[in-house]
Amino acid sequence: MKPDHGQLLYEGKAKRVFSSGSNERVLVEFKDDATAFNAQKRAKLEGKGQINCQISASIFEVLEREGVPTHYLGLESDNWMVAQYVDVIPLEVVLRNIATGSLCRETPIPFGTELSPALLDLYYKDDALSDPLLSEARLEKLGLLSKQKLLEVETLSRKVNQVLTSFFANLDLLLVDFKLEIGLNQHNQLVLADEVSPDTCRLWDQRISDPEERILDKDRFRKDLGGVVEGYGEILKRIQGVCPKPRNYK
Ligand code: UDP
């Protein structure tokens, strides 16, 4: 159901962000649209928005309990979330526990290599530039954030990795890699923004050894494996087995 909302502030590939009655909060709608390869591949996947919204809400609640600040405030409906208004830093923070994806396409690191400590890659979030990988020197030139804030971003991201790796391991899911977006709230504090879902995380089913069947995340869409929504639904089902229903916003 569509809640009352104000003007559209931002439309991304998988979500729309609307103003709410207050300038401290926004309403986030999770869409059924799926895109890959910088939106060259597109589809509508019925039910995806709702599943990702529910997964993200539960994950934000898990992270919040572990002391990770997030923009999440509560659910408005099945596929609408209420979040704090934050200035999102145009960075994609990628944490990699197992080598796959672009890391294996762009370097000779073999697929499946365990990366410990996790590899942290920073990308500049800009579709027109295809989200380029940044060096520390380039990041400094861009002046997106101070050295101190960069250290805080790294600490926060590694904490998220530590919490989520063990959370998913309890569900027999291997957290292969994921992307985070981070924002600054009105008190200039870093908070986790965007979403944490199978659109942004690679998750493998540890109960299955077949290298394609075990994939439960957006790689099912990228690689045309079929059963995308079913994969996402399996992740949600396991989360619901251990987490309470996410809270409603007021
Ligand atoms: N990712 C994402 N959005 C992006 C790029 C990557 O959510 O714009 C996620 C992706 O789902 C994976 C991780 O970040 O979990 C690492 O992606 P990678 O760099 O391997 O890129 P890909 O192979 O997906 O192009």
PDB file of C-alpha atoms in Angstrom, residues 80-184:
ATOM      1  CA  TRP A  80       8.081   1.170   2.398  1.00  0.00           C
ATOM      2  CA  MET A  81      10.598   2.120   5.077  1.00  0.00           C
ATOM      3  CA  VAL A  82      10.978   5.264   7.157  1.00  0.00           C
ATOM      4  CA  ALA A  83      14.578   6.446   7.444  1.00  0.00           C
ATOM      5  CA  GLN A  84      16.509   9.390   8.830  1.00  0.00           C
ATOM      6  CA  TYR A  85      17.323  12.094   6.312  1.00  0.00           C
ATOM      7  CA  VAL A  86      21.060  11.768   5.694  1.00  0.00           C
ATOM      8  CA  ASP A  87      23.552  13.205   3.202  1.00  0.00           C
ATOM      9  CA  VAL A  88      24.800  10.118   1.454  1.00  0.00           C
ATOM     10  CA  ILE A  89      28.525  10.241   0.677  1.00  0.00           C
ATOM     11  CA  PRO A  90      28.946   9.279  -3.021  1.00  0.00           C
ATOM     12  CA  LEU A  91      31.018   6.221  -2.176  1.00  0.00           C
ATOM     13  CA  GLU A  92      30.339   2.520  -2.488  1.00  0.00           C
ATOM     14  CA  VAL A  93      32.169   0.636   0.227  1.00  0.00           C
ATOM     15  CA  VAL A  94      32.659  -2.990  -0.802  1.00  0.00           C
ATOM     16  CA  LEU A  95      33.792  -5.624   1.692  1.00  0.00           C
ATOM     17  CA  ARG A  96      35.013  -8.910   0.246  1.00  0.00           C
ATOM     18  CA  ASN A  97      35.423 -12.117   2.242  1.00  0.00           C
ATOM     19  CA  ILE A  98      35.706 -14.429  -0.772  1.00  0.00           C
ATOM     20  CA  ALA A  99      37.099 -13.403  -4.152  1.00  0.00           C
ATOM     21  CA  THR A 100      34.557 -13.254  -6.972  1.00  0.00           C
ATOM     22  CA  GLY A 101      32.893 -10.700  -9.276  1.00  0.00           C
ATOM     23  CA  SER A 102      34.862  -7.669 -10.356  1.00  0.00           C
ATOM     24  CA  LEU A 103      37.847  -8.595  -8.171  1.00  0.00           C
ATOM     25  CA  CYS A 104      38.403 -11.727 -10.272  1.00  0.00           C
ATOM     26  CA  ARG A 105      37.655  -9.955 -13.554  1.00  0.00           C
ATOM     27  CA  GLU A 106      40.096  -7.145 -12.833  1.00  0.00           C
ATOM     28  CA  THR A 107      42.950  -8.961 -11.038  1.00  0.00           C
ATOM     29  CA  PRO A 108      44.558 -12.417 -11.240  1.00  0.00           C
ATOM     30  CA  ILE A 109      43.211 -13.330  -7.774  1.00  0.00           C
ATOM     31  CA  PRO A 110      41.521 -16.738  -8.281  1.00  0.00           C
ATOM     32  CA  PHE A 111      37.776 -17.142  -7.769  1.00  0.00           C
ATOM     33  CA  GLY A 112      36.976 -18.471  -4.302  1.00  0.00           C
ATOM     34  CA  THR A 113      40.152 -17.199  -2.579  1.00  0.00           C
ATOM     35  CA  GLU A 114      39.458 -16.505   1.098  1.00  0.00           C
ATOM     36  CA  LEU A 115      40.315 -12.929   1.915  1.00  0.00           C
ATOM     37  CA  SER A 116      41.199 -12.517   5.550  1.00  0.00           C
ATOM     38  CA  PRO A 117      41.150  -9.796   6.713  1.00  0.00           C
ATOM     39  CA  ALA A 118      38.340  -8.837   4.350  1.00  0.00           C
ATOM     40  CA  LEU A 119      39.355  -6.672   1.417  1.00  0.00           C
ATOM     41  CA  LEU A 120      37.806  -3.209   1.576  1.00  0.00           C
ATOM     42  CA  ASP A 121      37.413  -1.451  -1.790  1.00  0.00           C
ATOM     43  CA  LEU A 122      36.080   2.064  -2.255  1.00  0.00           C
ATOM     44  CA  TYR A 123      34.315   3.101  -5.463  1.00  0.00           C
ATOM     45  CA  TYR A 124      33.144   6.529  -6.553  1.00  0.00           C
ATOM     46  CA  LYS A 125      29.346   6.317  -6.917  1.00  0.00           C
ATOM     47  CA  ASP A 126      28.591   7.770 -10.324  1.00  0.00           C
ATOM     48  CA  ASP A 127      26.750   5.792 -12.998  1.00  0.00           C
ATOM     49  CA  ALA A 128      28.020   8.061 -15.777  1.00  0.00           C
ATOM     50  CA  LEU A 129      31.587   7.091 -14.805  1.00  0.00           C
ATOM     51  CA  SER A 130      30.605   3.418 -14.141  1.00  0.00           C
ATOM     52  CA  ASP A 131      31.462   3.683 -10.420  1.00  0.00           C
ATOM     53  CA  PRO A 132      35.300   3.709 -10.720  1.00  0.00           C
ATOM     54  CA  LEU A 133      37.547   2.065  -8.119  1.00  0.00           C
ATOM     55  CA  LEU A 134      39.355   4.720  -6.062  1.00  0.00           C
ATOM     56  CA  SER A 135      42.877   4.847  -4.744  1.00  0.00           C
ATOM     57  CA  GLU A 136      43.470   6.604  -1.424  1.00  0.00           C
ATOM     58  CA  ALA A 137      45.218   9.401  -3.320  1.00  0.00           C
ATOM     59  CA  ARG A 138      42.246   9.859  -5.662  1.00  0.00           C
ATOM     60  CA  LEU A 139      39.877   9.831  -2.720  1.00  0.00           C
ATOM     61  CA  GLU A 140      41.931  12.567  -1.080  1.00  0.00           C
ATOM     62  CA  LYS A 141      41.907  14.616  -4.301  1.00  0.00           C
ATOM     63  CA  LEU A 142      38.129  14.285  -4.492  1.00  0.00           C
ATOM     64  CA  GLY A 143      37.853  15.707  -0.980  1.00  0.00           C
ATOM     65  CA  LEU A 144      34.736  13.683  -0.218  1.00  0.00           C
ATOM     66  CA  LEU A 145      35.624  13.127   3.409  1.00  0.00           C
ATOM     67  CA  SER A 146      38.387  13.858   5.892  1.00  0.00           C
ATOM     68  CA  LYS A 147      41.058  11.314   6.823  1.00  0.00           C
ATOM     69  CA  GLN A 148      39.387  10.955  10.209  1.00  0.00           C
ATOM     70  CA  LYS A 149      35.961  10.278   8.663  1.00  0.00           C
ATOM     71  CA  LEU A 150      37.537   7.782   6.239  1.00  0.00           C
ATOM     72  CA  LEU A 151      38.966   5.864   9.189  1.00  0.00           C
ATOM     73  CA  GLU A 152      35.521   5.899  10.783  1.00  0.00           C
ATOM     74  CA  VAL A 153      33.972   4.602   7.531  1.00  0.00           C
ATOM     75  CA  GLU A 154      36.450   1.721   7.513  1.00  0.00           C
ATOM     76  CA  THR A 155      35.856   0.870  11.162  1.00  0.00           C
ATOM     77  CA  LEU A 156      32.079   0.965  10.701  1.00  0.00           C
ATOM     78  CA  SER A 157      32.225  -1.175   7.551  1.00  0.00           C
ATOM     79  CA  ARG A 158      34.431  -3.806   9.162  1.00  0.00           C
ATOM     80  CA  LYS A 159      32.119  -3.957  12.153  1.00  0.00           C
ATOM     81  CA  VAL A 160      29.160  -4.508   9.801  1.00  0.00           C
ATOM     82  CA  ASN A 161      31.111  -7.311   8.121  1.00  0.00           C
ATOM     83  CA  GLN A 162      31.918  -8.948  11.440  1.00  0.00           C
ATOM     84  CA  VAL A 163      28.304  -8.777  12.702  1.00  0.00           C
ATOM     85  CA  LEU A 164      26.725  -9.910   9.435  1.00  0.00           C
ATOM     86  CA  THR A 165      29.209 -12.695   8.712  1.00  0.00           C
ATOM     87  CA  SER A 166      28.333 -14.378  11.999  1.00  0.00           C
ATOM     88  CA  PHE A 167      24.596 -13.559  11.722  1.00  0.00           C
ATOM     89  CA  PHE A 168      24.383 -15.193   8.291  1.00  0.00           C
ATOM     90  CA  ALA A 169      26.669 -18.107   9.272  1.00  0.00           C
ATOM     91  CA  ASN A 170      24.052 -19.031  11.899  1.00  0.00           C
ATOM     92  CA  LEU A 171      21.551 -19.280   9.040  1.00  0.00           C
ATOM     93  CA  ASP A 172      23.926 -21.475   6.978  1.00  0.00           C
ATOM     94  CA  LEU A 173      24.567 -18.571   4.639  1.00  0.00           C
ATOM     95  CA  LEU A 174      28.044 -17.499   3.578  1.00  0.00           C
ATOM     96  CA  LEU A 175      28.479 -13.727   3.258  1.00  0.00           C
ATOM     97  CA  VAL A 176      30.774 -13.587   0.222  1.00  0.00           C
ATOM     98  CA  ASP A 177      30.865  -9.816  -0.317  1.00  0.00           C
ATOM     99  CA  PHE A 178      28.616  -6.771  -0.053  1.00  0.00           C
ATOM    100  CA  LYS A 179      28.297  -3.072  -0.750  1.00  0.00           C
ATOM    101  CA  LEU A 180      27.483  -0.389   1.788  1.00  0.00           C
ATOM    102  CA  GLU A 181      26.558   3.248   1.471  1.00  0.00           C
ATOM    103  CA  ILE A 182      27.209   5.641   4.290  1.00  0.00           C
ATOM    104  CA  GLY A 183      25.667   8.993   5.079  1.00  0.00           C
ATOM    105  CA  LEU A 184      26.138  11.857   7.496  1.00  0.00           C
TER     106      LEU A 184
END
